Coordinates of C-alpha atoms and ligand atoms in Angstrom, one line a residue:
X1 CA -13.6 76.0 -142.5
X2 CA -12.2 79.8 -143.8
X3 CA -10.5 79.6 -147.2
X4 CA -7.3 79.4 -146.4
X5 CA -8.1 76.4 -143.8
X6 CA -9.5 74.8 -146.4
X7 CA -6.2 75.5 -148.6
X8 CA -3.7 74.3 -146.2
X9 CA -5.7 71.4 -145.0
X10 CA -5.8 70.4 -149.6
X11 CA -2.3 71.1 -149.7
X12 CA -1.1 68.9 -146.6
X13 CA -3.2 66.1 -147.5
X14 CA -1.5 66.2 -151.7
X15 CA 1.9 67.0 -149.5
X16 CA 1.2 64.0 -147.6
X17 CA 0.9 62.2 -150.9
X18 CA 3.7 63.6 -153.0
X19 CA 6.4 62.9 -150.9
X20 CA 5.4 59.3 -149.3
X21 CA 3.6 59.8 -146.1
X22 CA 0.1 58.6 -146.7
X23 CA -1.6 56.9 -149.6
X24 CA -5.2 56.1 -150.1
X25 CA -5.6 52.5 -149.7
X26 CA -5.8 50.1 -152.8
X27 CA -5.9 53.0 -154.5
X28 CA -5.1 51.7 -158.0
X29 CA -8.3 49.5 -157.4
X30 CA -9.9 53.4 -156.8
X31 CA -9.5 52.9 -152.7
X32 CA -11.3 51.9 -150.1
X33 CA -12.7 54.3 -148.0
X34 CA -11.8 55.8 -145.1
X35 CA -8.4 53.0 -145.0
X36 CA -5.2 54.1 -145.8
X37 CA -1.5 52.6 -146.3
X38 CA 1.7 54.6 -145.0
X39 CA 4.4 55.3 -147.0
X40 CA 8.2 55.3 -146.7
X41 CA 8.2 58.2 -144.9
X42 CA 4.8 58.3 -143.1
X43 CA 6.0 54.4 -142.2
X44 CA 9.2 55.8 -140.4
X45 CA 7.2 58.7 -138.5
X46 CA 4.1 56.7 -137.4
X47 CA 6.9 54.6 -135.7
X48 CA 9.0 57.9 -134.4
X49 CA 5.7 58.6 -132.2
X50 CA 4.8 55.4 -131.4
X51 CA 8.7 55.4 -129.9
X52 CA 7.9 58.8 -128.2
X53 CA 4.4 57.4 -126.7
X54 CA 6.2 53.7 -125.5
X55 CA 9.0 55.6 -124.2
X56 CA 7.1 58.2 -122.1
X57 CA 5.1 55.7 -120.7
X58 CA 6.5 52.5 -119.9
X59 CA 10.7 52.9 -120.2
X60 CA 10.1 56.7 -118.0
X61 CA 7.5 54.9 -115.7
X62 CA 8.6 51.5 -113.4
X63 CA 5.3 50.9 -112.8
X64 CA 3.9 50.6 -116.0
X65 CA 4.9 47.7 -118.8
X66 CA 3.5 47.0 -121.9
X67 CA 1.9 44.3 -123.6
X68 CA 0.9 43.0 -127.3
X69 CA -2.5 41.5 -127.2
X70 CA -4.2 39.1 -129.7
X71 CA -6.6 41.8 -132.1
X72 CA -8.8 38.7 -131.9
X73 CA -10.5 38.0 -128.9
X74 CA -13.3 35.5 -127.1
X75 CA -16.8 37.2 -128.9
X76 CA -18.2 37.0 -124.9
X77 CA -15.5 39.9 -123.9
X78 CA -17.4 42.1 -126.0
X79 CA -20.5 41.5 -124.5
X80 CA -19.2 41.9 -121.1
X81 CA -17.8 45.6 -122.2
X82 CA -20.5 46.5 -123.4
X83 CA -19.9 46.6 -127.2
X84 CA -22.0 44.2 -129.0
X85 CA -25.0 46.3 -127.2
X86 CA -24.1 49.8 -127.0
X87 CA -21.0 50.7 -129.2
X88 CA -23.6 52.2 -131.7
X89 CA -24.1 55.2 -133.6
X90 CA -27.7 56.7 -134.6
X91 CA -27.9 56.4 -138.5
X92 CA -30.3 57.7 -140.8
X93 CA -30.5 57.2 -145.2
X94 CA -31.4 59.8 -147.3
X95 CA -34.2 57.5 -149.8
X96 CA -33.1 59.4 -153.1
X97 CA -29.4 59.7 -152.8
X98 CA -29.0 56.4 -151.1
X99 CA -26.7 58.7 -148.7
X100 CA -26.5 57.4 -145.2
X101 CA -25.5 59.7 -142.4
X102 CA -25.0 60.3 -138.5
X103 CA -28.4 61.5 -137.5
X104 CA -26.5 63.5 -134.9
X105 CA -23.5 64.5 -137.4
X106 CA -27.1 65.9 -139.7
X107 CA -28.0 67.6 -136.4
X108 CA -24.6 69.1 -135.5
X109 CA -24.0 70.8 -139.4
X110 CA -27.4 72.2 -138.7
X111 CA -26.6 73.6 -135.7
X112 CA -23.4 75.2 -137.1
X113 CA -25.4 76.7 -139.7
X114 CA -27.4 78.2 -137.2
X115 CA -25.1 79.7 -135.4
X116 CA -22.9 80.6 -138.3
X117 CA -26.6 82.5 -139.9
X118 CA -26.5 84.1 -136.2
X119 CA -29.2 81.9 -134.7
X120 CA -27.9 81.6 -131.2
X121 CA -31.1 80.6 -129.2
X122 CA -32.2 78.2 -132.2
X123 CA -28.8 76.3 -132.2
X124 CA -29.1 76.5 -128.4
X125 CA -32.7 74.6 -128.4
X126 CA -31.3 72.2 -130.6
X127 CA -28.4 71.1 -129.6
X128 CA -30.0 70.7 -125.7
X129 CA -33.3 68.6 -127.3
X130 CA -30.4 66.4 -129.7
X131 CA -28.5 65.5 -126.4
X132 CA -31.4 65.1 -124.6
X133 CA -32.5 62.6 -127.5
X134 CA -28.8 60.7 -127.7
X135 CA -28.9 60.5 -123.9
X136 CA -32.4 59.1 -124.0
X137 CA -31.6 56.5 -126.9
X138 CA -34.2 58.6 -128.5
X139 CA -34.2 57.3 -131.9
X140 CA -37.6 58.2 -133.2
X141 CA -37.0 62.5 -131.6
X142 CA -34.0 62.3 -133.8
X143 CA -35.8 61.6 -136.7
X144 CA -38.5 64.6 -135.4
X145 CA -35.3 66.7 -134.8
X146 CA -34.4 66.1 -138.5
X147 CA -37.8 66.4 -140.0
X148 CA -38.7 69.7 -137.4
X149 CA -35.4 71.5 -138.6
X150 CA -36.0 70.7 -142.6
X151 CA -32.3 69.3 -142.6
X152 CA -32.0 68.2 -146.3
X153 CA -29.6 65.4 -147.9
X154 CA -26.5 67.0 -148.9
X155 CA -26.1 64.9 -152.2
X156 CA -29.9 64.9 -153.4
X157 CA -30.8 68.2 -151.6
X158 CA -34.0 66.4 -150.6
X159 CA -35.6 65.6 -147.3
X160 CA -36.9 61.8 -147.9
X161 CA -35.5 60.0 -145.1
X162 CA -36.0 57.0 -143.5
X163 CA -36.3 55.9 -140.0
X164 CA -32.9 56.4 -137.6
X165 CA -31.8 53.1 -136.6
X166 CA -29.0 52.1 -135.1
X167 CA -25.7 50.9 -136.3
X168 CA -22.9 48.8 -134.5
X169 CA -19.4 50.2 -135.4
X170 CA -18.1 46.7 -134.5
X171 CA -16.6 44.6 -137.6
X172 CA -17.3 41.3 -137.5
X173 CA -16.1 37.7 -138.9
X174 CA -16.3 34.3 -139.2
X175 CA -13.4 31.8 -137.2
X176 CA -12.5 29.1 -137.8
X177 CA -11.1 27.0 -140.9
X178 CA -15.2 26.4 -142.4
X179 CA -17.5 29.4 -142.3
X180 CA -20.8 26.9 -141.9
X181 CA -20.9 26.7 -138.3
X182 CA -17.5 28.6 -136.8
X183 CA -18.0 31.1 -134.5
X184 CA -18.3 35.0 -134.9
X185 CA -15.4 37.4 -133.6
X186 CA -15.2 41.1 -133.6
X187 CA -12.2 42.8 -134.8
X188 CA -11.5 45.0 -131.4
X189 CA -12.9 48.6 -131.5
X190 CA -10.6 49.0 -129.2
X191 CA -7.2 48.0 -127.8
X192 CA -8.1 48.5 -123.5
X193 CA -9.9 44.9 -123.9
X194 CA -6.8 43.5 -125.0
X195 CA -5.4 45.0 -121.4
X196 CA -8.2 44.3 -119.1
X197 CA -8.5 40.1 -119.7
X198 CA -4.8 40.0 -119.3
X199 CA -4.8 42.2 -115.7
X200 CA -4.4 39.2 -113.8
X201 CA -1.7 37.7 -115.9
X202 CA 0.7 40.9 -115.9
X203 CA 0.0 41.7 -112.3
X204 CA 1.1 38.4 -111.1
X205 CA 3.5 37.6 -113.6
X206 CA 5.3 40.8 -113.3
X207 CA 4.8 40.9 -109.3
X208 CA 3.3 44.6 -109.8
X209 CA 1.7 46.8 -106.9
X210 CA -1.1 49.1 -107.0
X211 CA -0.4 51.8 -108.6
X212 CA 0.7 50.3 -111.9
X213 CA 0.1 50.6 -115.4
X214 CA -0.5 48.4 -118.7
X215 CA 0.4 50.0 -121.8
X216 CA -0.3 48.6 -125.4
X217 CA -0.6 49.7 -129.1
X218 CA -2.3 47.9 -132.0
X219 CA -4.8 48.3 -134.3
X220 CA -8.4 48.8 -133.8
X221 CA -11.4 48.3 -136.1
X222 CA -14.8 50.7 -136.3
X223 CA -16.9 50.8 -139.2
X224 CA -17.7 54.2 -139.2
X225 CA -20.6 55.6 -140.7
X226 CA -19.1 59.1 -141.7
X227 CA -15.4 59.3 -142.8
X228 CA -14.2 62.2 -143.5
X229 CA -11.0 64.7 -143.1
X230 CA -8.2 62.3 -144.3
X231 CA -6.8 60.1 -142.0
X232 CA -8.7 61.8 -138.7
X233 CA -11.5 59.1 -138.6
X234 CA -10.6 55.7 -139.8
X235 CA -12.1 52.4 -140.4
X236 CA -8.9 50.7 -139.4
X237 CA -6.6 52.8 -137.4
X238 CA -4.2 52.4 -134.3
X239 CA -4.8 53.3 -130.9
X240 CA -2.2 53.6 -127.8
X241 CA -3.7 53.3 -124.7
X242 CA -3.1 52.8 -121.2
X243 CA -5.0 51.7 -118.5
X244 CA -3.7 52.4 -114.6
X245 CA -5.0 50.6 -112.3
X246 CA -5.5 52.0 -108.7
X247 CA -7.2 51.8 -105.2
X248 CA -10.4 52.5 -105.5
X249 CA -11.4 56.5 -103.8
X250 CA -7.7 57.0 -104.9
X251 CA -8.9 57.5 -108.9
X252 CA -9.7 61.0 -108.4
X253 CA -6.4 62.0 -107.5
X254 CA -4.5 60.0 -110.4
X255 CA -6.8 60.9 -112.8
X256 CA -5.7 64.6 -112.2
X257 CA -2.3 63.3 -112.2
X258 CA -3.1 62.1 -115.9
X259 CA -4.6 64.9 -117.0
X260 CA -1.7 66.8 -117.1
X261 CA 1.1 64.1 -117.9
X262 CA -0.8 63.9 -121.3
X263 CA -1.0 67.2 -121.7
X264 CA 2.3 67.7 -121.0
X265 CA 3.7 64.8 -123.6
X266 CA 2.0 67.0 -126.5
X267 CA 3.4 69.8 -125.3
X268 CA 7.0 68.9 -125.0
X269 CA 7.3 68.5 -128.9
X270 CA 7.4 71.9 -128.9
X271 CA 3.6 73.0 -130.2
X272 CA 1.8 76.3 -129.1
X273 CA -0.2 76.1 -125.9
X274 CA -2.9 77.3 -127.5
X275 CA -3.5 74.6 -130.5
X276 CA -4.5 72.9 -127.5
X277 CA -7.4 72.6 -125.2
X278 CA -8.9 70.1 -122.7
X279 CA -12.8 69.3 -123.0
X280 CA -14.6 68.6 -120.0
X281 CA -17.0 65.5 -120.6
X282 CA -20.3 66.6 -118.9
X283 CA -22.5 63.3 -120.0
X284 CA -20.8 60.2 -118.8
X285 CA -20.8 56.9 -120.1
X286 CA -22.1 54.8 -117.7
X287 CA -19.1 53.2 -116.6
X288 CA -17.0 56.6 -116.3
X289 CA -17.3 59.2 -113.2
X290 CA -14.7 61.2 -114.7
X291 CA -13.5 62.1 -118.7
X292 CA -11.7 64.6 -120.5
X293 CA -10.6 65.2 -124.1
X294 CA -6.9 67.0 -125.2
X295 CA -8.3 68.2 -128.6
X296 CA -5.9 70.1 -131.0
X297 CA -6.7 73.0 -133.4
X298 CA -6.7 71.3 -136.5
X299 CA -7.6 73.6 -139.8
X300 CA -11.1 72.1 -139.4
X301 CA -11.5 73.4 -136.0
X302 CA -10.6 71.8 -132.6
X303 CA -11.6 67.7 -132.4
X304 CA -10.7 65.4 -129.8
X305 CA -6.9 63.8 -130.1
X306 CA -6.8 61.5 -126.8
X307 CA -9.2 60.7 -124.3
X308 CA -8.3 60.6 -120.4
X309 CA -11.4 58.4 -118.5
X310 CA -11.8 57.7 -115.6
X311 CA -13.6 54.2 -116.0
X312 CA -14.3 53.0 -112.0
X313 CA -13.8 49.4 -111.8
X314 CA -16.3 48.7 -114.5
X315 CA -14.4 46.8 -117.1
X316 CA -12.8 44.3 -114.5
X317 CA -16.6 43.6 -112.6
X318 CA -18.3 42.8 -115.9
X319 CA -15.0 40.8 -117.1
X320 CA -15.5 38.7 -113.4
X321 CA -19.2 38.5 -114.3
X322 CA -19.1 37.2 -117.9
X323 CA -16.1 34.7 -117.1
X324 CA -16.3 33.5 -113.7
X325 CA -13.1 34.4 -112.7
X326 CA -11.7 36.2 -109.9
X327 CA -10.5 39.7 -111.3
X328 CA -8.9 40.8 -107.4
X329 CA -6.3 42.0 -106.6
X330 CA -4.5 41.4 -102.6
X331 CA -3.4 44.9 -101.3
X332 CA -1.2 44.2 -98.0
X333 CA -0.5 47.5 -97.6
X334 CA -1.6 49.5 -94.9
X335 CA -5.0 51.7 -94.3
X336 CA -5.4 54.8 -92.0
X337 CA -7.1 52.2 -89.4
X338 CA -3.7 50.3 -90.0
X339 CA -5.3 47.4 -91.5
X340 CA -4.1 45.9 -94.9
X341 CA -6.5 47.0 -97.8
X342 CA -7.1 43.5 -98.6
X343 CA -8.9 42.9 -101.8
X344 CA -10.7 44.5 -103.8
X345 CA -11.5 45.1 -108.0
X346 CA -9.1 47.8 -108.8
X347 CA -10.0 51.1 -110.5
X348 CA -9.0 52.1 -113.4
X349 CA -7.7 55.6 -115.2
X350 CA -6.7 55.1 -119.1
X351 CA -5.2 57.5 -121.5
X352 CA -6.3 56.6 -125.1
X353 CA -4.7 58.0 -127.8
X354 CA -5.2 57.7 -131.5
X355 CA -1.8 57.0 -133.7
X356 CA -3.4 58.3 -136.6
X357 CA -4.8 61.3 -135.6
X358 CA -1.3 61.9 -133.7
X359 CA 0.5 61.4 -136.7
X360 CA -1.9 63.6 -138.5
X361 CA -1.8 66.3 -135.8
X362 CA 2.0 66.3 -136.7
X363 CA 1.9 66.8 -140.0
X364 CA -0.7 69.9 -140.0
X365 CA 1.6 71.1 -137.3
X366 CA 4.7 70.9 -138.9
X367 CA 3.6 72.2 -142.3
X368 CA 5.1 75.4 -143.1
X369 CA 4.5 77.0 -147.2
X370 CA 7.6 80.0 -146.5
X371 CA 8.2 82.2 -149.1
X372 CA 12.3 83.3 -149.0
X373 CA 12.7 85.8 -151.4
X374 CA 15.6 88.0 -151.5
X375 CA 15.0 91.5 -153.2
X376 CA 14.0 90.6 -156.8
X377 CA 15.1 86.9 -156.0
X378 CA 11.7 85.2 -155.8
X379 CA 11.9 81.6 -153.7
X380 CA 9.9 79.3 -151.5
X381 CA 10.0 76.1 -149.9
X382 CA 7.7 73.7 -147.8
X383 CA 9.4 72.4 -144.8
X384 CA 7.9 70.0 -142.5
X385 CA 9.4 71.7 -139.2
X386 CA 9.1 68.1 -137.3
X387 CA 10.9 67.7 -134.2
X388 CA 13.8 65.9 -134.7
X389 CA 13.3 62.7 -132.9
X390 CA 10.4 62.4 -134.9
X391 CA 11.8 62.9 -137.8
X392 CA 11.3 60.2 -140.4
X393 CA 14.9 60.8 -141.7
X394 CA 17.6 62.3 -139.5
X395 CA 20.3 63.4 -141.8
X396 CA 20.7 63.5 -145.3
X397 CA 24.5 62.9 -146.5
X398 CA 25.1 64.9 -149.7
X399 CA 28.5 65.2 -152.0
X400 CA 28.9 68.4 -153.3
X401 CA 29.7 66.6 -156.7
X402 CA 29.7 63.6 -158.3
X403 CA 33.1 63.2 -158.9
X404 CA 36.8 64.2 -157.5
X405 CA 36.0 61.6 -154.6
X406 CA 33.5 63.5 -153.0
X407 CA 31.2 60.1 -153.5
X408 CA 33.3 57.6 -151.9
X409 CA 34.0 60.2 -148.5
X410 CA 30.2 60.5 -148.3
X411 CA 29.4 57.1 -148.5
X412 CA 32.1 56.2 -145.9
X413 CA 30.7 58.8 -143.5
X414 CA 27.0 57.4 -144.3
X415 CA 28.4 54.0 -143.6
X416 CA 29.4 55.1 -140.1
X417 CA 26.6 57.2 -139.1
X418 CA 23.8 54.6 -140.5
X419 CA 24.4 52.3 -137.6
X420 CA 22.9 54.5 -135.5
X421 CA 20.5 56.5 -137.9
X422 CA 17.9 56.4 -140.2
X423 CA 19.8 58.3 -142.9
X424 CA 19.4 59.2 -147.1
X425 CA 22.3 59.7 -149.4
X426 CA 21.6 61.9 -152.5
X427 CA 24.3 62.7 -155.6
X428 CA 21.6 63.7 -157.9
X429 CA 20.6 67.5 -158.9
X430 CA 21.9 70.7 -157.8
X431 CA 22.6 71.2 -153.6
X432 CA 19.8 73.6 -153.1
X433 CA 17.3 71.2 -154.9
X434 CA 18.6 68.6 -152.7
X435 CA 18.1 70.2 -149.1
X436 CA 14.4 71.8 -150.7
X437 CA 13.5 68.0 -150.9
X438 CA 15.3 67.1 -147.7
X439 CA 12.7 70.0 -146.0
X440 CA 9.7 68.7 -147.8
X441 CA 10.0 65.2 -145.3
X442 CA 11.3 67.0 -142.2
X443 CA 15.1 66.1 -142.0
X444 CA 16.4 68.3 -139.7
X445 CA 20.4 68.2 -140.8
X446 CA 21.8 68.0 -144.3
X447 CA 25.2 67.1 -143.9
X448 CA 27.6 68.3 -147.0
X449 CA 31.0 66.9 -148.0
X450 CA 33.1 69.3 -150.2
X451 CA 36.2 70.1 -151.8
X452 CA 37.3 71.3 -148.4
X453 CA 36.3 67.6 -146.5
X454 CA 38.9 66.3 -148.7
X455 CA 41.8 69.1 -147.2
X456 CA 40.7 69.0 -143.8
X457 CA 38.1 66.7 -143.1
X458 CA 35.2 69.3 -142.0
X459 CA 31.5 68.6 -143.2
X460 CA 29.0 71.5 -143.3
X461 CA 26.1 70.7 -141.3
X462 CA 22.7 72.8 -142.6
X463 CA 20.0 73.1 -140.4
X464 CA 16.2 72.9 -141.7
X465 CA 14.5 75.6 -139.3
X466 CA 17.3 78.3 -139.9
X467 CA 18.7 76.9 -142.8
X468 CA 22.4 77.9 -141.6
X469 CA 25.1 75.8 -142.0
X470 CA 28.3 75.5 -139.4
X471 CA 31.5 73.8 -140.3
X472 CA 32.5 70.7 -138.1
X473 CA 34.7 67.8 -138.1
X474 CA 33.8 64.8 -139.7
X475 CA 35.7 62.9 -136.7
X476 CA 33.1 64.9 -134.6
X477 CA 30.1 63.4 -136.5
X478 CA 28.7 60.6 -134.3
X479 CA 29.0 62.8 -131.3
X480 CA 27.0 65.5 -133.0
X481 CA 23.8 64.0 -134.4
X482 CA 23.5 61.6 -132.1
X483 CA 23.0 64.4 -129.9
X484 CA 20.9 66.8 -131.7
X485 CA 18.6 63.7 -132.1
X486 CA 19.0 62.3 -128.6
X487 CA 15.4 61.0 -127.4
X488 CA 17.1 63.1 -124.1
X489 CA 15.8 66.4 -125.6
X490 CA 12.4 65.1 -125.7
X491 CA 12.4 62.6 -122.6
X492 CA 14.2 65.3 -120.5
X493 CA 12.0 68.2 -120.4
Ligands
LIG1 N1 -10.6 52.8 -125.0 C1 -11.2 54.1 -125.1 C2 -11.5 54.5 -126.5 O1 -11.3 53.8 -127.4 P1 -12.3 56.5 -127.9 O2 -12.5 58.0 -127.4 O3 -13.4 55.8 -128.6 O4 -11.9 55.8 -126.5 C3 -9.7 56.9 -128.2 O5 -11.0 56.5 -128.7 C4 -9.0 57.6 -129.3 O6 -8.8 56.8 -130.5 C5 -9.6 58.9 -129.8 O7 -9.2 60.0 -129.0 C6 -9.0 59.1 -131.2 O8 -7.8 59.7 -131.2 C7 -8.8 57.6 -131.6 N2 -9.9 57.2 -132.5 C8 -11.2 56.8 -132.2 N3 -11.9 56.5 -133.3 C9 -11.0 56.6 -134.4 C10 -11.2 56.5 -135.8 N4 -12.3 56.0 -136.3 N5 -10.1 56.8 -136.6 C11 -9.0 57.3 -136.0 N6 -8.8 57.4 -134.7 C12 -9.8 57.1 -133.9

């Protein structure tokens, strides 16, 4: 990370802080790590996008609904998906520091190092004989990798390590009233599980025809080895994710249709083309013939935001396997021979997108440190520039003064407009101090009452980008915001 990466990355995460986005967890207890608890502010926008995601995908799409599944779930369904024996990550512990690491994450710094030294062909041969290793479930050539390439703990600066083992991100506890005897459960690593044992039940319930979607979004559980950058990788985070199920030989087709929906969404909020970028998977999981990732330039480089897979009918086979049950679906429609498909296990395409990381995308993308000085007027502010609709607080409603009635009229137009919008009154400390703190959470209008509302009844409304201000009715209030912050602008385009 260059310098001022590094800066801006610091100062977002302390912004993130200071004005009630995103504290560490129990922090007064000196936090937990890699958990964290949203604030006022960070509450209101992590619900803003989950309103954009829900919206986009199940109110703009008839065939796709959404569902809220139990986070707990029969321990056998993470068998049959896999989890319980692969959902693992190679970990290795440094003997002196007591450190442990990602054997691969060891692997991948070295290789940057490499390459950053100008090393090309020795970061090549590495990263090709680590792959060949994590494809192979290679543990004991990891640990050769490690030992070969004289990585060294970066807390003891030694190179004692043990053996790589590995590690299952899955949380587990005990149900049941009596621990002594009650059964294990996972906390899901995922939320598509959630989507997959209810197929059957939305499909018939909801009379839905191939193609359709289920949608969901809930937390999800991993106990990650390495945590790091803030709120990117979690131990408890949310995930939205959709899974659209299709005829199989058709999955090709709508996973290209996915590809760029999803691309499209992040786009619409009105970020640069080029903070993004699709990655290709080349190694598939097993059950996938088909994966991409939309990752975003964050100041730490680009990392994956959503994942687009292509997942065959995998999930629903092993689910028929492991619980007896039927997961087909009857397809009367016609085929080219003119014969009804009939049935058959559906295939699935899913978009899975992390809340978190979306949120945290967000911020770093809306951050903005602007100096505004005038000749030898010195000024600056921090604005979020956040699109309005996700905006944590619309419009702040600000009296000039605290007295000569200019109270009671804002507070009359904030009762109106609050029916409709998440709004903040202020009184206290001078205008310009005011709409400096309004910027610092993102609220795109300030509206002003003043000595003039009480003559004619005209507000001024300020905007946060161009921090002009145009002089409107207050009659005309309703009408205005509610259509600068229409979900329209953002569903429409
Ligand atoms: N159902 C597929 C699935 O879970 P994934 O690539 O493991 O796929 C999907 O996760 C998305 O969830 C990722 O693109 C990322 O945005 C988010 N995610 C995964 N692990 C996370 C973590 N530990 N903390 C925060 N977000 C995470």
């Amino acid at each position: 990370m260059s310098k001022s990466n590094d800066e801006l990355f610091k100062n977002v995460i302390s912004h993130a802080k200071e004005y009630g986005f995103v504290f560490p967890s129990s922090e007064i207890y000196d936090g937990l790590s890699a958990v964290y608890d949203y604030g006022q502010f960070g509450a209101e926008l992590k619900n803003n996008i989950k309103t954009y995601w829900w919206k986009s995908m199940v109110q703009m799409h008839e065939n796709i609904v959404g569902i809220d599944s139990a986070i707990f779930m029969h321990p056998k369904i993470w068998k049959a998906s896999g989890h319980v024996d692969g959902f693992n990550d190679p970990m290795i512990d440094n003997k002196d520091s007591k450190k442990r690491y990602r054997a691969d994450q060891l692997l991948e710094d070295k290789i940057a190092k490499y390459e950053k030294d100008g090393k090309t062909a020795k970061a090549e041969s590495l990263q090709s004989a680590m792959d060949e290793a994590l494809k192979n479930e290679d543990l004991p050539k990891l640990k050769d990798l490690i030992v070969e390439h004289e990585v060294v703990c970066p807390v003891s600066g030694t190179r004692n390590w043990t053996d790589v083992r590995q590690f299952n991100l899955m949380f587990s506890t005990q149900f049941g009233a009596m621990a002594e005897g009650s059964d294990e459960v996972y906390l899901r690593p995922e939320t598509a599980q959630g989507i997959f044992v209810n197929f059957l039940n939305v499909q018939k319930t909801g009379r839905m025809k191939i193609p359709f979607g289920i949608a969901q979004i809930g937390k999800a559980f991993r106990n990650e080895v390495i945590a790091r950058q803030f709120i990117l990788r979690m131990r408890e985070f949310e995930q939205m994710e959709m899974q659209f199920f299709v005829r199989p030989g058709e999955e090709m087709k709508w996973y290209a249709y996915w590809k760029e929906a999803r691309l499209k969404w992040h786009l619409a909020l009105g970020t640069a083309t080029e903070k993004y970028r699709y990655h290709d998977h080349t190694k598939l999981a097993h059950y996938a013939n088909a994966a991409v990732d939309i990752e975003f330039e964050f100041p730490f480089g680009f990392k994956e935001v959503e994942g687009i897979h292509s997942r065959t009918d995998f999930d629903l086979s092993q689910h028929q396997e492991f619980s007896g049950k039927k997961m087909q679906y009857f397809d009367p429609e016609l085929n080219a021979d003119g014969k009804p498909y009939g049935n058959y296990i559906p295939y699935v395409i899913e978009t899975s997108i992390g809340l978190d990381r979306m949120f945290l995308l967000t911020l770093v993308n809306s951050f903005e440190e602007q100096e505004l000085s005038e000749g030898d007027k010195t000024d600056s502010r921090t604005v979020l520039r956040l699109h309005p609709c996700l905006a944590p607080v619309k419009a702040a409603v600000l009296p000039l003064t605290k007295k000569d009635g200019l109270p009671e009229k804002a507070k009359e137009i904030m009762d109106r407009l609050k029916l409709d919008h998440n709004l903040i009154y202020e009184e206290k400390d001078s205008i310009g101090k005011r709409y400096r703190r309004q910027d610092a959470i993102g609220t795109p209008f300030c509206i002003t009452v003043d000595h003039q509302t009480l003559e004619d009844n005209t507000v001024t409304i300020r905007h946060r980008d161009s921090m002009e201000q145009e002089r409107v009715p207050a009659s005309e209030l309703e009408r205005i915001i509610g259509d600068l912050v229409s979900w329209k602008n953002l569903l429409g385009s």
